[in-house]
mmCIF file of C-alpha atoms in Angstrom:
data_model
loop_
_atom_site.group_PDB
_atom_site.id
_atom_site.type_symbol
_atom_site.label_atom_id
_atom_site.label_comp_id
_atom_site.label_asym_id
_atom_site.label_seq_id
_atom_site.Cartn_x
_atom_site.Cartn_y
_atom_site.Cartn_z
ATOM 1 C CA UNK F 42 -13.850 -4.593 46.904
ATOM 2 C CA UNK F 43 -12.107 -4.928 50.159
ATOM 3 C CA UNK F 44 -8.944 -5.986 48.367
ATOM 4 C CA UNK F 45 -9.130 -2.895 46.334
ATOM 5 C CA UNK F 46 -9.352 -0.468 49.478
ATOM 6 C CA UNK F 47 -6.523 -2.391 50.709
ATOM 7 C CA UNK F 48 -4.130 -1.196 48.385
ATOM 8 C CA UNK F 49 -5.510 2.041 48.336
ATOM 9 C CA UNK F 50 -4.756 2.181 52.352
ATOM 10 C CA UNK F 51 -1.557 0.843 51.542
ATOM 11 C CA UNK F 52 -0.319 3.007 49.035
ATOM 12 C CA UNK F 53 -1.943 6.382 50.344
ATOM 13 C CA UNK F 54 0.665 5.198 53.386
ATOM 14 C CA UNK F 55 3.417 4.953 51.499
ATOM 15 C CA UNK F 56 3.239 7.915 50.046
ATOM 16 C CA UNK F 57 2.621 9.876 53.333
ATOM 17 C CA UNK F 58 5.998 7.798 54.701
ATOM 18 C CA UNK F 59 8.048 9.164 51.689
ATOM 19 C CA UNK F 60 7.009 12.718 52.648
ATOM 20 C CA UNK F 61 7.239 12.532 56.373
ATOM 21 C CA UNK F 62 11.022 11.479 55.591
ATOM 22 C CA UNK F 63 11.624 13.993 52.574
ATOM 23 C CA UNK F 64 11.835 16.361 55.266
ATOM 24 C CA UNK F 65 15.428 19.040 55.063
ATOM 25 C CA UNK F 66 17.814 17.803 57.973
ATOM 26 C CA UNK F 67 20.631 20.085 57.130
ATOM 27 C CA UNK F 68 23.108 16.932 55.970
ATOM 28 C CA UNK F 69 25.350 16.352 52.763
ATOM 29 C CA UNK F 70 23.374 15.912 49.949
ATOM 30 C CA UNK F 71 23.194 11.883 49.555
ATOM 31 C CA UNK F 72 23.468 10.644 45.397
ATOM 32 C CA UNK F 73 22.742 7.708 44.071
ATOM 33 C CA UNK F 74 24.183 5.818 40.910
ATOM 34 C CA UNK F 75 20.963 5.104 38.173
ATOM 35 C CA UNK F 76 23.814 2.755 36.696
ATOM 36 C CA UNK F 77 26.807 2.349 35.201
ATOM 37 C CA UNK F 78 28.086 5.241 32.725
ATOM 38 C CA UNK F 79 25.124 7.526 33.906
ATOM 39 C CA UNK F 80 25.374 10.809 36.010
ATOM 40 C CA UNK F 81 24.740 10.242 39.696
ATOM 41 C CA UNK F 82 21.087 11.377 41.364
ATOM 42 C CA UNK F 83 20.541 13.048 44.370
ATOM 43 C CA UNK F 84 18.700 10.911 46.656
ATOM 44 C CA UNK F 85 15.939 13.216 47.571
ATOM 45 C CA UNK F 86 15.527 13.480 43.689
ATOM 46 C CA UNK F 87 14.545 9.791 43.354
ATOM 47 C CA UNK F 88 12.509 10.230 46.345
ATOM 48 C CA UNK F 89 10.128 13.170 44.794
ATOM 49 C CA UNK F 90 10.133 11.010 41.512
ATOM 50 C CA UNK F 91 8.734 7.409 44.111
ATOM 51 C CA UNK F 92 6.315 10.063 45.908
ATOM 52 C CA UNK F 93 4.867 11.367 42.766
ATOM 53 C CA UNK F 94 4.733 8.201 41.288
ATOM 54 C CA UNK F 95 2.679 6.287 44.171
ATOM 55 C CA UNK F 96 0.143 9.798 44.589
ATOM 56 C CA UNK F 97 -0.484 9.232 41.103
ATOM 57 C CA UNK F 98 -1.361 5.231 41.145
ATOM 58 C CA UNK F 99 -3.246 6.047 44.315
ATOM 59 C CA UNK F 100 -5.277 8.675 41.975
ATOM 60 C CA UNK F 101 -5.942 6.085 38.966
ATOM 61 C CA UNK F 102 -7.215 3.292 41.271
ATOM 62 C CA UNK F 103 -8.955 6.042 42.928
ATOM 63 C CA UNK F 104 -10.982 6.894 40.058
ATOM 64 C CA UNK F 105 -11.186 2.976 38.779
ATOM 65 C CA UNK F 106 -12.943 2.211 41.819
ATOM 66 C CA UNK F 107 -14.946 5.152 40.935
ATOM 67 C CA UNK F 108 -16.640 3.814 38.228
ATOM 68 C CA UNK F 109 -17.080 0.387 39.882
ATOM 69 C CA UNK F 110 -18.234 1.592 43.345
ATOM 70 C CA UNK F 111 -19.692 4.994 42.652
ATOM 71 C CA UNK F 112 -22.118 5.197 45.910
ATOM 72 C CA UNK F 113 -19.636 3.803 48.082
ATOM 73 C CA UNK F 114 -16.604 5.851 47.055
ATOM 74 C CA UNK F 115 -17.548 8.643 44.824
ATOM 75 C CA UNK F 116 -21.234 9.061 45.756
ATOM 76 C CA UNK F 117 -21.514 8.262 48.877
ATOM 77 C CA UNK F 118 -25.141 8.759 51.035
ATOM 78 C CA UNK F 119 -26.164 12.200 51.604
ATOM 79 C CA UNK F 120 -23.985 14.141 48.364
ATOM 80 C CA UNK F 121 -26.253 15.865 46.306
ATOM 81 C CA UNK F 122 -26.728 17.625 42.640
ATOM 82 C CA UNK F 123 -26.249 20.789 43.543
ATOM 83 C CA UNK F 124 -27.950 23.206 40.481
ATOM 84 C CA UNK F 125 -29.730 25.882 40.111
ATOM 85 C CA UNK F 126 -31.426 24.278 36.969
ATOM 86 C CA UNK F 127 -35.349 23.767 36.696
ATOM 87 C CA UNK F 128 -36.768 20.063 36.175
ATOM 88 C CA UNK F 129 -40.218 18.840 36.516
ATOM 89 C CA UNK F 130 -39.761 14.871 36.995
ATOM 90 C CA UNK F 131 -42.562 12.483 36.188
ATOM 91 C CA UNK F 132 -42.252 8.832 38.383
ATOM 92 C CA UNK F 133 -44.300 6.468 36.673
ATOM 93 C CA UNK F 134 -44.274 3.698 38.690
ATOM 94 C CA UNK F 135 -46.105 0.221 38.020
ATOM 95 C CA UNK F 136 -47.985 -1.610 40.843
ATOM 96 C CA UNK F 137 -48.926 -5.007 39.488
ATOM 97 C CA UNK F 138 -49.767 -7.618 41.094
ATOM 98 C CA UNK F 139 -46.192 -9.048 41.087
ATOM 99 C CA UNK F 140 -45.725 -5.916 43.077
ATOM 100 C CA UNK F 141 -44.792 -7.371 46.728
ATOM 101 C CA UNK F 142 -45.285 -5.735 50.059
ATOM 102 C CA UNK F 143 -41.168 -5.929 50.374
ATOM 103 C CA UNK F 144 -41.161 -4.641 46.451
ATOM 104 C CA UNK F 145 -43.217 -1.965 47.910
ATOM 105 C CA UNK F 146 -41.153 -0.989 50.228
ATOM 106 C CA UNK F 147 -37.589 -1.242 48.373
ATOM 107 C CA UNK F 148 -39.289 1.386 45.518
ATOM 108 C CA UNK F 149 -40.233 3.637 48.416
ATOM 109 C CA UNK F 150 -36.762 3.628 49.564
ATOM 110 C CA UNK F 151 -35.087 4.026 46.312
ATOM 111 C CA UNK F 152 -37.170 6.911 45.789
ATOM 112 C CA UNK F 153 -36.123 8.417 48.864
ATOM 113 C CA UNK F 154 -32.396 8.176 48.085
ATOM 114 C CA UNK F 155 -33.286 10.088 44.454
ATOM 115 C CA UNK F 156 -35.134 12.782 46.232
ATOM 116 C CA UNK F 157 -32.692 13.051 48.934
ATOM 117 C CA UNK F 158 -29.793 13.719 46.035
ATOM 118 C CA UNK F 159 -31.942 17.301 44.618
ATOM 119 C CA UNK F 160 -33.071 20.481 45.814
ATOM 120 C CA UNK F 161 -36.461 20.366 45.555
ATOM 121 C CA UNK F 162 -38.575 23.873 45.158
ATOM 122 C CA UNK F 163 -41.259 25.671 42.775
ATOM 123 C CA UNK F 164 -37.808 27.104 41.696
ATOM 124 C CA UNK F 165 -35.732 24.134 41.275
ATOM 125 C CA UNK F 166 -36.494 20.394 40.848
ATOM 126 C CA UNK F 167 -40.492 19.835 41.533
ATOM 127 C CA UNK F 168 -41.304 15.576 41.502
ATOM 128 C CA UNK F 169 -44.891 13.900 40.557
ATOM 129 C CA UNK F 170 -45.752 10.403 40.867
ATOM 130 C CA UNK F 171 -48.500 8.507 39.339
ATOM 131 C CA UNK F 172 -48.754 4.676 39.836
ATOM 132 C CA UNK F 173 -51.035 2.222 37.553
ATOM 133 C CA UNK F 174 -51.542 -1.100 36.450
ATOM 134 C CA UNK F 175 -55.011 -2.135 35.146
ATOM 135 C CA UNK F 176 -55.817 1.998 36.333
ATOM 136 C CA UNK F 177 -53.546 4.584 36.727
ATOM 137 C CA UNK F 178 -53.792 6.689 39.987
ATOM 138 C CA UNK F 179 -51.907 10.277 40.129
ATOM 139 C CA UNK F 180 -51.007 10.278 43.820
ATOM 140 C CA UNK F 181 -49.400 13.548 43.508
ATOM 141 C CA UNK F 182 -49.198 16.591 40.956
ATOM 142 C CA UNK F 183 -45.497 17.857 39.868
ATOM 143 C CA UNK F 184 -46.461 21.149 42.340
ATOM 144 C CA UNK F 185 -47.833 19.275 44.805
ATOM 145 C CA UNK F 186 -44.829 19.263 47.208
ATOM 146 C CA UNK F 187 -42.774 22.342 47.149
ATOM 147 C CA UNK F 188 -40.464 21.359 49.887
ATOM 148 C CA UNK F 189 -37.782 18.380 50.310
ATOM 149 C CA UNK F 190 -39.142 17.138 53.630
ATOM 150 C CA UNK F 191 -43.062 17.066 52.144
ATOM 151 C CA UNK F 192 -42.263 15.077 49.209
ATOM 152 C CA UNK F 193 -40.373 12.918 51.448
ATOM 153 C CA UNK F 194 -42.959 12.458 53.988
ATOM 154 C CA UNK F 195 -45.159 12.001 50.743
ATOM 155 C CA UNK F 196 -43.431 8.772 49.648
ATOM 156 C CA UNK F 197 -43.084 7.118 52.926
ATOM 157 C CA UNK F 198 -46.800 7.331 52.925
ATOM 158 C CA UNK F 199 -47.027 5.985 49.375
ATOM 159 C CA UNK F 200 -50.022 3.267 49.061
ATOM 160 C CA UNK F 201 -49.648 -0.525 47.620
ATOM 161 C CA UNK F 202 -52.348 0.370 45.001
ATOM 162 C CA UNK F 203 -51.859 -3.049 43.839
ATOM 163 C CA UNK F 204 -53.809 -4.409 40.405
ATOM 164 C CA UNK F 205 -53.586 -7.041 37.430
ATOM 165 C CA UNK F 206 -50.550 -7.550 36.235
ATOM 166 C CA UNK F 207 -48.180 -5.121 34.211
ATOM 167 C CA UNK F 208 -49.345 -5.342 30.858
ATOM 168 C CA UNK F 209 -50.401 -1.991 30.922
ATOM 169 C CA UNK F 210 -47.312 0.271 30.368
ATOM 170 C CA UNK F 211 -48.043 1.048 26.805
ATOM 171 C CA UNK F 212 -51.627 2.255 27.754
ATOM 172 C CA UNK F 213 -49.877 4.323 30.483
ATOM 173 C CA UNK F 214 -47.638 6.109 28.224
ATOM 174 C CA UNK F 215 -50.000 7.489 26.581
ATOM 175 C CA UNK F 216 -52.171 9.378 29.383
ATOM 176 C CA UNK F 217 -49.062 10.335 31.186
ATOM 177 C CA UNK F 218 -48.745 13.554 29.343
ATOM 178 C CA UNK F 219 -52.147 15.054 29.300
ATOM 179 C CA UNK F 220 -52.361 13.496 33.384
ATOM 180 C CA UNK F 221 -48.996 15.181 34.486
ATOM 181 C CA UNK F 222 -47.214 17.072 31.978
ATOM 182 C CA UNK F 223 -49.477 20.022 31.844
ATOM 183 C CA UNK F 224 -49.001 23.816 33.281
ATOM 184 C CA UNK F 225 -52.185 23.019 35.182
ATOM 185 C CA UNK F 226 -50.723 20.253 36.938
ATOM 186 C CA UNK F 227 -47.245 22.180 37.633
ATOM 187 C CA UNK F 228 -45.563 21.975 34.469
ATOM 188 C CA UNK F 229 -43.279 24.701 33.880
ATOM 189 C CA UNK F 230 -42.209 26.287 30.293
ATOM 190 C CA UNK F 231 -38.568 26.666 31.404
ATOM 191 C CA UNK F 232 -37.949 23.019 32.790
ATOM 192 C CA UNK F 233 -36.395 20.021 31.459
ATOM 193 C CA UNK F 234 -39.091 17.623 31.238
ATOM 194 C CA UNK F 235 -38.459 14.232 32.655
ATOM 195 C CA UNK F 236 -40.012 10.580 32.994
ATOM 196 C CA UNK F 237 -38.951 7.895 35.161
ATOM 197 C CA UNK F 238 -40.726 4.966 34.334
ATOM 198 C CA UNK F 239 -40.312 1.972 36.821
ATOM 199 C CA UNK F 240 -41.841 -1.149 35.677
ATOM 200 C CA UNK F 241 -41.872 -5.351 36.538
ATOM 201 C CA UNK F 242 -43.394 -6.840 33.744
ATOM 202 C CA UNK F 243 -43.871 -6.601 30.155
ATOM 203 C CA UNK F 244 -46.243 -4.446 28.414
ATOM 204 C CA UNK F 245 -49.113 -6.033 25.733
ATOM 205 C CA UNK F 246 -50.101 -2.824 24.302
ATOM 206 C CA UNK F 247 -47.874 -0.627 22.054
ATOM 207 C CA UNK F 248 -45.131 1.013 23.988
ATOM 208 C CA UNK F 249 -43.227 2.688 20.401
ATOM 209 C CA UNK F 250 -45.323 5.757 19.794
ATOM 210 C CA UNK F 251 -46.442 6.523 22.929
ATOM 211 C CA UNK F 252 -42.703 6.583 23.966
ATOM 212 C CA UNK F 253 -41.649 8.408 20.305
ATOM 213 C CA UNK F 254 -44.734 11.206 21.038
ATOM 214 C CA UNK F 255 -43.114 12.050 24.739
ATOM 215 C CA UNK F 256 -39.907 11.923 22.917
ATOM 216 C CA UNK F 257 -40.489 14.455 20.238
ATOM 217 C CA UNK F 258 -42.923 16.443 22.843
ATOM 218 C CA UNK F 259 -39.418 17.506 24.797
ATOM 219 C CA UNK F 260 -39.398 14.083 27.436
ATOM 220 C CA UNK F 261 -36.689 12.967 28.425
ATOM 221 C CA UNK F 262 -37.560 9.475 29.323
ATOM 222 C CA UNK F 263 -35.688 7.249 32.018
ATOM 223 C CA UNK F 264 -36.585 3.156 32.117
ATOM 224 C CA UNK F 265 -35.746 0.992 35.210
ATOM 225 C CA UNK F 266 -36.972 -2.283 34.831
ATOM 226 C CA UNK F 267 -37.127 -4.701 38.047
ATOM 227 C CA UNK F 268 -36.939 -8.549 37.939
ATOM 228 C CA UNK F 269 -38.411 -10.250 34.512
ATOM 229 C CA UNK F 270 -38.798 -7.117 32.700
ATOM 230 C CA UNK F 271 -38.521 -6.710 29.009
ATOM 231 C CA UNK F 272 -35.330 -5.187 27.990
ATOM 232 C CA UNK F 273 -36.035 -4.526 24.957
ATOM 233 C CA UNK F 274 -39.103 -2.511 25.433
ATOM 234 C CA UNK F 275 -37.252 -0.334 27.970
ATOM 235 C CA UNK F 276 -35.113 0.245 25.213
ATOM 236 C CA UNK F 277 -37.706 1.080 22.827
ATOM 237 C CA UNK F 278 -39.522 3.408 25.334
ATOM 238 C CA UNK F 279 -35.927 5.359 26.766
ATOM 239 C CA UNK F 280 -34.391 8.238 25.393
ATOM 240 C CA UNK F 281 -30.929 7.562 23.411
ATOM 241 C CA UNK F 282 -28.328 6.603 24.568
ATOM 242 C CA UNK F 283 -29.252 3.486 25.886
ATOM 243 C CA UNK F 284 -26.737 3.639 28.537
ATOM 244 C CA UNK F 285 -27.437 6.476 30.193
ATOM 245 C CA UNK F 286 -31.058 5.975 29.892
ATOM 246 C CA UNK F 287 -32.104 2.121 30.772
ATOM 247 C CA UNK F 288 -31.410 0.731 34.111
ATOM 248 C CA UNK F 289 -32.481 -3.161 35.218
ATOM 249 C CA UNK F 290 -32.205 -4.913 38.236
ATOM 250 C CA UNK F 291 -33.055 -8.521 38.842
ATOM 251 C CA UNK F 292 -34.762 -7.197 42.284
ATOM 252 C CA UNK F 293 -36.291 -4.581 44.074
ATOM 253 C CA UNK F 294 -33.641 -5.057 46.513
ATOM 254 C CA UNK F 295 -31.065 -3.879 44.195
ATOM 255 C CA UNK F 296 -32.530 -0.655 43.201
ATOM 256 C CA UNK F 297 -30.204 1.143 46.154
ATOM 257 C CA UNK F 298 -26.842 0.175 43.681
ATOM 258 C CA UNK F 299 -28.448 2.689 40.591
ATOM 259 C CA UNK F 300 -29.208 5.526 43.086
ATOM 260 C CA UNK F 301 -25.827 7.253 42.139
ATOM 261 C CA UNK F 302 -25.182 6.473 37.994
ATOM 262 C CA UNK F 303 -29.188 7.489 38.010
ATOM 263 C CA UNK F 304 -28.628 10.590 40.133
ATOM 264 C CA UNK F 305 -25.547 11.292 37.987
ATOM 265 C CA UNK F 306 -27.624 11.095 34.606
ATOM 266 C CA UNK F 307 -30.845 12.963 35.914
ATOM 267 C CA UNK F 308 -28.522 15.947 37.054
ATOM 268 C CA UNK F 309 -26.866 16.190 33.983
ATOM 269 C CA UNK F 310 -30.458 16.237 32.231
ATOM 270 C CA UNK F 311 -31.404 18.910 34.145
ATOM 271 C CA UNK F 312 -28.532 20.853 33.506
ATOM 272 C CA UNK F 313 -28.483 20.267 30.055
ATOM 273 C CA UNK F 314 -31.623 22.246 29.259
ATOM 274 C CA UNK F 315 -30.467 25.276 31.126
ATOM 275 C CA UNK F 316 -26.356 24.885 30.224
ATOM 276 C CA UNK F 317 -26.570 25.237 34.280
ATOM 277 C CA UNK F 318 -22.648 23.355 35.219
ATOM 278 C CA UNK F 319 -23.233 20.769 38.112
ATOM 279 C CA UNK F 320 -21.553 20.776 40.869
ATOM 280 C CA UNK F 321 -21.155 17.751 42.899
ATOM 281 C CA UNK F 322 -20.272 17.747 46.581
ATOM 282 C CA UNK F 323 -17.647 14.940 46.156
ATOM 283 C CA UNK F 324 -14.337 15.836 46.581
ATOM 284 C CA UNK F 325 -12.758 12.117 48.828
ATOM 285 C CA UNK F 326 -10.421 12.845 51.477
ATOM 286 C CA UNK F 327 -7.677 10.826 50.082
ATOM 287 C CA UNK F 328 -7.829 13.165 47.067
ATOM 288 C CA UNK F 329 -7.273 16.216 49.587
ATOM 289 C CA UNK F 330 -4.386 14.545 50.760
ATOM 290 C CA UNK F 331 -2.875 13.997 47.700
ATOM 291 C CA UNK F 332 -2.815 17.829 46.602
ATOM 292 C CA UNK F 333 -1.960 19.476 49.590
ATOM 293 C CA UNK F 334 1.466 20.680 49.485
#
């Protein structure tokens, strides 16, 4: 990574050296042979041509590192989704007894960052979140908190509900849509329909039609699965494609690193069901360099 930056920095100052001296001075033009039998080249020419050329390397590696370091160069902390598209979010998140006190804490913080990312409102993206393992708790309804900075202060004060251990997911599948996905509990008609399912462990009830019924009900279902998890259940249980939909982490402590391909994915969701464009506030200072005239 810090190799990668340095040749960024590097180039980027090459190419501001080649215009600071491309600058008109008044002299003879200067030409330049491109070999033997070929017409000569003005030397400010070539230099356009080397300018051009290193602005748009800088640009490729730019967006290379883009896809290999979204949240620190693309995505950094703080950029949001900024839409105007509805989206009722279900977090399903498992507290087992695998679930640790730093586990805990690492969910609560990755749940932040998501939150942070949207505009929350009764007119934009509204967020519920019910936790279970051997019982499922609903800690809060999808209309619960209307405002960024309650659901927020909501999740910091999240409890370790603790419980057996995860073999439960199947089971809560299939409450979660008569618990949360209901007009009475916030639901509205003309939202995308989301679920976020964060799990540790593997399930030992069915997890196929539970998953298939929220599926062909209009969920979009996201899987995240933490340390020993069962891959291919999160498969089974995510919306196609796989790629956009699964995400797994061998630790909690990880969960920071999918903040931004997850953020990504969820906005597009969103906008999908309202053909609502995203716009991303994520435009890098190097690029502004690079197309200013």
């Amino acid at each position: 990574m810090d190799h990668l930056l340095m040749v960024l920095v590097l180039l980027w100052s090459s190419g501001l050296q080649a215009e600071d001296k491309h600058q008109p001075t008044g002299k003879k033009r200067e030409y330049i042979s491109s070999g033997l039998g070929t017409p000569l080249i003005p030397q400010e020419e070539l230099e356009d041509v080397t300018r051009t050329s290193i602005s748009v390397l800088v640009l490729l590696l730019y967006l290379i590192s883009c896809v290999l370091y979204p949240t620190i160069l693309c995505f950094p902390p703080g950029s949001q989704c900024e839409s105007t598209a509805k989206a009722d979010i279900v977090l399903l998140v498992c507290e087992s007894r695998n679930t640790t006190s730093e586990d805990h804490e690492n969910i609560k913080s990755f749940l932040t960052q998501i939150v942070n990312n949207f505009n929350i409102g009764p007119d934009k993206v509204q967020i519920g979140l019910l936790q279970y393992s051997d019982r499922s708790v609903t800690q809060w309804d999808l209309n619960a908190h209307q405002t960024k900075q309650s659901l927020l202060e909501a999740i910091a004060n999240l409890p370790q509900e603790g419980g057996d251990y995860d073999y439960y997911t199947g089971i809560a599948l299939s409450h979660i849509q008569s618990v949360l996905f209901q007009p009475n509990m916030g639901m509205r008609s003309d939202s995308q329909k989301i679920l976020i399912l964060i799990t540790d462990g593997e399930s030992r009830y069915d997890v196929s039609l539970p998953s298939q019924h929220l599926r062909d009900s209009g969920i979009e279902i996201y899987t995240i699965g933490v340390k020993n998890v069962n891959e291919a259940q999160l498969r089974t249980i995510a919306s196609d494609p796989d790629e956009i939909h699964m995400f797994s982490v061998i630790d909690s402590s990880f969960l920071l690193d999918i903040v931004a391909n997850l953020t990504i994915n969820l906005c597009n969701s969103a906008n999908s069901y309202s053909s609502v464009e995203a716009r991303w506030l994520c435009f890098p200072p190097i690029m502004l360099r690079l197309t200013r005239r």
